[in-house]
Amino acid sequence: MPAWLMQTILIAAGGATGACLRAGLNAIGKRHFADTPWPIATFTANVVGCLAIGVLHVWLAAKFADRSELRAALIVGVLGALTTFSSYGLEVAQLAEDKRYLAAVGYVLASNAIGIALVIAGLRLGRLI
């Protein structure tokens, strides 16, 4: 089997796992935290994903640098489906580690401002359709 195909299959399997984890968190959140002011399931997915991507990024690079399929399955697949916020967090941290502070701050401000604005625009557009 070609390496690209194996990596694609592993990303898909990881993505299915991450999506199921997210669905489980959503079910738990609706059942146990429906009356809280926070979207607990999304918040949990985001913070757990941020911690996990930090740990996995370092651990995989140190222990399995030659196994890109593990990175693909776990980071792109599982965490990508669980939350893309973890990838965003890693990118901001890497900019800061590279001492590209202005780029990091700009990325945070632009991502949040534009992202939220586009969610609002999407809600409005969706209501018009």
JSON list of C-alpha atoms in Angstrom, two decimals, residues 49-62 70-71 74-75 78-79:
[
{"chain": "A", "resi": 49, "resn": "GLY", "atom": "CA", "xyz": [-7.25, 19.24, 22.69]},
{"chain": "A", "resi": 50, "resn": "CYS", "atom": "CA", "xyz": [-4.83, 22.08, 23.45]},
{"chain": "A", "resi": 51, "resn": "LEU", "atom": "CA", "xyz": [-3.15, 20.10, 26.20]},
{"chain": "A", "resi": 52, "resn": "ALA", "atom": "CA", "xyz": [-3.08, 16.94, 24.10]},
{"chain": "A", "resi": 53, "resn": "ILE", "atom": "CA", "xyz": [-1.60, 18.63, 21.02]},
{"chain": "A", "resi": 54, "resn": "GLY", "atom": "CA", "xyz": [1.19, 20.14, 23.09]},
{"chain": "A", "resi": 55, "resn": "VAL", "atom": "CA", "xyz": [2.05, 16.82, 24.69]},
{"chain": "A", "resi": 56, "resn": "LEU", "atom": "CA", "xyz": [1.74, 14.82, 21.46]},
{"chain": "A", "resi": 57, "resn": "HIS", "atom": "CA", "xyz": [3.71, 17.31, 19.38]},
{"chain": "A", "resi": 58, "resn": "VAL", "atom": "CA", "xyz": [6.73, 17.06, 21.69]},
{"chain": "A", "resi": 59, "resn": "TRP", "atom": "CA", "xyz": [6.39, 13.35, 22.50]},
{"chain": "A", "resi": 60, "resn": "LEU", "atom": "CA", "xyz": [5.97, 12.23, 18.90]},
{"chain": "A", "resi": 61, "resn": "ALA", "atom": "CA", "xyz": [8.89, 14.37, 17.75]},
{"chain": "A", "resi": 62, "resn": "ALA", "atom": "CA", "xyz": [11.13, 12.95, 20.49]},
{"chain": "A", "resi": 70, "resn": "LEU", "atom": "CA", "xyz": [1.35, 8.56, 14.08]},
{"chain": "A", "resi": 71, "resn": "ARG", "atom": "CA", "xyz": [1.35, 12.35, 13.93]},
{"chain": "A", "resi": 74, "resn": "LEU", "atom": "CA", "xyz": [-3.33, 11.51, 16.35]},
{"chain": "A", "resi": 75, "resn": "ILE", "atom": "CA", "xyz": [-2.86, 15.20, 15.65]},
{"chain": "A", "resi": 78, "resn": "VAL", "atom": "CA", "xyz": [-8.14, 12.63, 16.36]},
{"chain": "A", "resi": 79, "resn": "LEU", "atom": "CA", "xyz": [-7.43, 16.17, 17.53]}
]
